[in-house]
Short mmCIF file of C-alpha atoms in Angstrom, two decimals:
data_model
loop_
_atom_site.label_atom_id
_atom_site.label_comp_id
_atom_site.label_asym_id
_atom_site.label_seq_id
_atom_site.Cartn_x
_atom_site.Cartn_y
_atom_site.Cartn_z
CA UNK A 197 -17.18 5.05 11.58
CA UNK A 198 -15.96 4.70 8.00
CA UNK A 199 -13.58 1.76 7.63
CA UNK A 200 -11.70 1.01 4.42
CA UNK A 201 -8.43 -0.74 3.65
CA UNK A 202 -7.18 -4.19 2.82
CA UNK A 203 -8.27 -5.81 6.08
CA UNK A 204 -11.87 -5.46 4.83
CA UNK A 205 -11.04 -7.32 1.62
CA UNK A 206 -12.26 -10.94 1.56
CA UNK A 207 -9.23 -11.97 -0.52
CA UNK A 208 -6.90 -10.54 2.13
CA UNK A 209 -8.80 -12.29 4.91
CA UNK A 210 -8.40 -15.61 3.09
CA UNK A 211 -4.72 -14.86 2.47
CA UNK A 212 -4.07 -14.14 6.17
CA UNK A 213 -5.88 -17.34 7.14
CA UNK A 214 -3.99 -19.51 4.65
CA UNK A 215 -0.50 -18.02 5.05
CA UNK A 216 -0.46 -16.97 8.73
CA UNK A 217 -3.28 -19.05 10.25
CA UNK A 218 -5.23 -15.97 11.35
CA UNK A 219 -8.94 -16.28 12.06
CA UNK A 220 -11.19 -13.26 11.49
CA UNK A 221 -13.54 -11.92 14.16
CA UNK A 222 -15.11 -8.55 14.95
CA UNK A 223 -14.57 -6.18 17.87
CA UNK A 224 -16.84 -3.15 18.29
CA UNK A 225 -17.44 -3.04 14.55
CA UNK A 226 -13.75 -3.34 13.63
CA UNK A 227 -12.08 -6.32 11.93
CA UNK A 228 -9.73 -8.31 14.15
CA UNK A 229 -7.67 -11.47 13.74
CA UNK A 230 -6.67 -14.22 16.16
CA UNK A 231 -3.96 -16.86 16.18
CA UNK A 232 -4.06 -18.88 19.38
CA UNK A 233 -3.62 -16.40 22.29
CA UNK A 234 -2.37 -13.52 20.08
CA UNK A 235 -4.90 -11.04 18.66
CA UNK A 236 -4.56 -8.26 16.11
CA UNK A 237 -7.05 -5.41 15.98
CA UNK A 238 -7.51 -3.70 12.63
CA UNK A 239 -5.28 -5.98 10.58
CA UNK A 240 -1.94 -7.69 10.34
CA UNK A 241 1.37 -6.42 8.91
CA UNK A 242 0.65 -4.27 5.83
CA UNK A 243 -2.99 -5.34 5.66
CA UNK A 244 -4.43 -2.80 8.05
CA UNK A 245 -7.68 -0.87 8.47
CA UNK A 246 -7.97 2.77 7.48
CA UNK A 247 -10.26 4.87 9.67
CA UNK A 248 -11.39 7.90 7.70
CA UNK A 249 -11.78 11.19 9.61
CA UNK A 250 -12.02 9.36 12.92
CA UNK A 251 -11.20 11.25 16.11
CA UNK A 252 -8.13 10.12 17.99
CA UNK A 253 -10.04 9.76 21.25
CA UNK A 254 -12.53 7.30 19.74
CA UNK A 255 -10.03 4.85 18.30
CA UNK A 256 -7.61 4.98 21.25
CA UNK A 257 -10.50 4.11 23.58
CA UNK A 258 -11.41 1.09 21.43
CA UNK A 259 -7.77 -0.02 21.36
CA UNK A 260 -7.61 0.32 25.17
CA UNK A 261 -10.72 -1.87 25.57
CA UNK A 262 -9.31 -4.44 23.14
CA UNK A 263 -6.00 -4.68 24.98
CA UNK A 264 -7.84 -5.04 28.29
CA UNK A 265 -9.79 -8.02 26.93
CA UNK A 266 -6.93 -9.54 24.94
CA UNK A 267 -3.62 -8.83 26.78
CA UNK A 268 -1.45 -10.34 24.02
CA UNK A 269 -2.49 -7.95 21.29
CA UNK A 270 -1.39 -5.50 18.64
CA UNK A 271 -3.30 -2.81 16.76
CA UNK A 272 -2.80 -2.00 13.12
CA UNK A 273 -4.58 1.09 11.81
CA UNK A 274 -4.05 4.12 9.68
CA UNK A 275 -5.78 7.29 10.80
CA UNK A 276 -5.68 10.88 9.61
CA UNK A 277 -4.87 12.34 13.04
CA UNK A 278 -1.04 12.71 13.28
CA UNK A 279 -1.25 12.87 17.09
CA UNK A 280 -2.90 9.46 17.44
CA UNK A 281 -1.02 6.97 19.60
CA UNK A 282 -0.81 3.21 19.19
CA UNK A 283 -1.78 3.30 15.53
CA UNK A 284 -0.02 3.39 12.20
CA UNK A 285 -0.19 6.87 10.74
CA UNK A 286 0.40 7.52 7.07
CA UNK A 287 -0.78 9.88 4.37
CA UNK A 288 -4.33 9.21 3.24
CA UNK A 289 -5.42 10.96 0.06
CA UNK A 290 -9.17 11.16 -0.56
CA UNK A 291 -10.19 11.73 -4.18
CA UNK A 292 -13.54 12.13 -5.87
CA UNK A 293 -14.30 10.02 -8.90
CA UNK A 294 -13.77 11.77 -12.20
CA UNK A 295 -11.17 14.20 -10.86
CA UNK A 296 -9.78 16.33 -13.71
CA UNK A 297 -6.09 16.62 -14.63
CA UNK A 298 -6.08 20.23 -13.42
CA UNK A 299 -7.65 19.27 -10.09
CA UNK A 300 -5.16 16.45 -9.69
CA UNK A 301 -2.19 18.70 -10.40
CA UNK A 302 -3.51 21.22 -7.88
CA UNK A 303 -2.97 18.59 -5.19
CA UNK A 304 0.80 18.92 -5.68
CA UNK A 305 3.12 21.73 -4.64
CA UNK A 306 4.78 23.76 -7.38
CA UNK A 307 8.02 21.75 -7.42
CA UNK A 308 6.17 18.44 -7.64
CA UNK A 309 3.92 19.72 -10.44
CA UNK A 310 6.99 20.71 -12.44
CA UNK A 311 8.61 17.34 -11.85
CA UNK A 312 5.46 15.49 -12.92
CA UNK A 313 5.16 17.57 -16.09
CA UNK A 314 8.85 16.91 -16.85
CA UNK A 315 8.28 13.18 -16.39
CA UNK A 316 5.75 13.17 -19.25
CA UNK A 317 8.23 14.73 -21.70
CA UNK A 318 10.66 11.82 -21.93
CA UNK A 319 10.35 8.86 -24.29
CA UNK A 320 9.71 6.31 -21.57
CA UNK A 321 6.45 4.41 -21.70
CA UNK A 322 4.11 3.43 -18.87
CA UNK A 323 2.13 0.19 -18.69
CA UNK A 324 -0.58 -0.41 -16.08
CA UNK A 325 -1.58 -3.98 -15.30
CA UNK A 326 -0.18 -7.22 -13.93
CA UNK A 327 3.41 -7.36 -12.60
CA UNK A 328 5.85 -7.55 -15.53
CA UNK A 329 8.20 -10.52 -15.75
CA UNK A 330 11.17 -8.31 -14.83
CA UNK A 331 9.51 -7.13 -11.61
CA UNK A 332 11.28 -9.47 -9.18
CA UNK A 333 14.76 -8.71 -10.55
CA UNK A 334 14.10 -4.96 -10.15
CA UNK A 335 12.84 -5.61 -6.60
CA UNK A 336 15.99 -7.55 -5.66
CA UNK A 337 18.22 -4.82 -7.13
CA UNK A 338 16.39 -2.19 -5.05
CA UNK A 339 16.73 -4.25 -1.87
CA UNK A 340 20.48 -4.59 -2.48
CA UNK A 341 20.79 -0.83 -3.01
CA UNK A 342 18.91 -0.24 0.25
CA UNK A 343 20.99 -2.93 2.01
CA UNK A 344 17.78 -4.77 2.92
CA UNK A 345 16.93 -8.47 2.79
CA UNK A 346 14.76 -9.36 -0.21
CA UNK A 347 11.71 -11.54 0.22
CA UNK A 348 11.65 -14.82 -1.65
CA UNK A 349 9.82 -14.76 -4.98
CA UNK A 350 7.21 -17.15 -3.54
CA UNK A 351 5.96 -14.28 -1.33
CA UNK A 352 4.78 -12.36 -4.39
CA UNK A 353 3.48 -15.51 -6.05
CA UNK A 354 1.24 -16.17 -3.02
CA UNK A 355 0.00 -12.57 -3.01
CA UNK A 356 -0.90 -12.74 -6.67
CA UNK A 357 -2.52 -16.16 -6.24
CA UNK A 358 -4.95 -14.79 -3.62
CA UNK A 359 -5.34 -11.24 -4.93
CA UNK A 360 -5.50 -11.98 -8.64
CA UNK A 361 -6.31 -8.81 -10.58
CA UNK A 362 -6.35 -6.81 -7.33
CA UNK A 363 -2.55 -6.64 -7.63
CA UNK A 364 -1.70 -3.90 -10.11
CA UNK A 365 1.60 -2.43 -11.26
CA UNK A 366 2.41 0.98 -12.72
CA UNK A 367 5.50 0.08 -14.74
CA UNK A 368 7.91 2.37 -16.62
CA UNK A 369 9.95 1.00 -19.53
CA UNK A 370 12.88 2.31 -21.52
CA UNK A 371 12.40 0.25 -24.64
CA UNK A 372 12.08 -3.29 -23.30
CA UNK A 373 13.91 -2.54 -20.03
CA UNK A 374 11.87 -2.13 -16.84
CA UNK A 375 13.24 0.95 -15.06
CA UNK A 376 10.52 1.61 -12.47
CA UNK A 377 7.48 -0.02 -10.92
CA UNK A 378 4.86 0.90 -8.34
CA UNK A 379 3.40 -2.35 -6.93
CA UNK A 380 -0.06 -1.73 -5.47
CA UNK A 381 -3.15 -3.55 -4.23
CA UNK A 382 -6.74 -2.55 -4.95
CA UNK A 383 -9.73 -3.02 -2.67
CA UNK A 384 -13.04 -1.51 -3.77
CA UNK A 385 -12.61 2.26 -3.27
CA UNK A 386 -9.10 2.00 -1.83
CA UNK A 387 -5.63 1.47 -3.22
CA UNK A 388 -2.41 1.04 -1.24
CA UNK A 389 1.11 1.30 -2.60
CA UNK A 390 3.08 -1.70 -1.34
CA UNK A 391 6.36 -1.07 -3.15
CA UNK A 392 8.03 1.71 -5.11
CA UNK A 393 10.94 0.44 -7.19
CA UNK A 394 13.18 2.24 -9.68
CA UNK A 395 16.64 2.37 -11.24
CA UNK A 396 18.59 5.27 -9.74
CA UNK A 397 20.20 6.12 -13.09
CA UNK A 398 16.73 7.18 -14.32
CA UNK A 399 15.87 9.46 -11.39
CA UNK A 400 16.86 12.54 -13.38
CA UNK A 401 13.90 11.73 -15.65
CA UNK A 402 11.52 11.89 -12.66
CA UNK A 403 10.20 8.38 -13.18
CA UNK A 404 9.01 8.11 -9.57
CA UNK A 405 6.91 11.27 -9.98
CA UNK A 406 5.39 9.74 -13.11
CA UNK A 407 4.49 6.49 -11.35
CA UNK A 408 2.94 8.28 -8.37
CA UNK A 409 0.92 10.54 -10.67
CA UNK A 410 -0.31 7.55 -12.70
CA UNK A 411 -1.37 5.83 -9.46
CA UNK A 412 -3.27 8.91 -8.25
#
């Protein structure tokens, strides 16, 4: 069983222990976390395990055994089988190292390829690195547009304290103005996008396509 994802990251394990009081243990080769009588198989919140090319029947049987042993439980996985039950399913893109631009573009459908190419023709610049100082303001503006409740800034400060350089942003600027940002976390051979933020008035320049392509 190939297991990747943030739950395998030591920094994440320390973060979950410090912030949420979760203790790490192992169940049938999978990471699990415990806080008093509540147990979490595979991870907690957005810090889940990714099971690569694992059959649905295998993981659902392990989850069943876990729930039988720990009645107050939750499972938190991503698997490639869209029919899997009791797990978090999302798109998992596997890439070989050294993939060429042509090979990367072949991953996209025709419309997406055209949008990505268009995104490289504008005069916006992309910076890849630590979160820019304008990140939180852009995040709050996006939460207001989505009519969602924004997390306090201390949430991101704690993440960056534990993750350090494992937190990476793909930021798009118009001059000195931050107009888009993909906020991601790295873990060995795995990267997860935690937030996609952008100014709607720049969507006609395909800035989201540019950020996703830079991340890939």
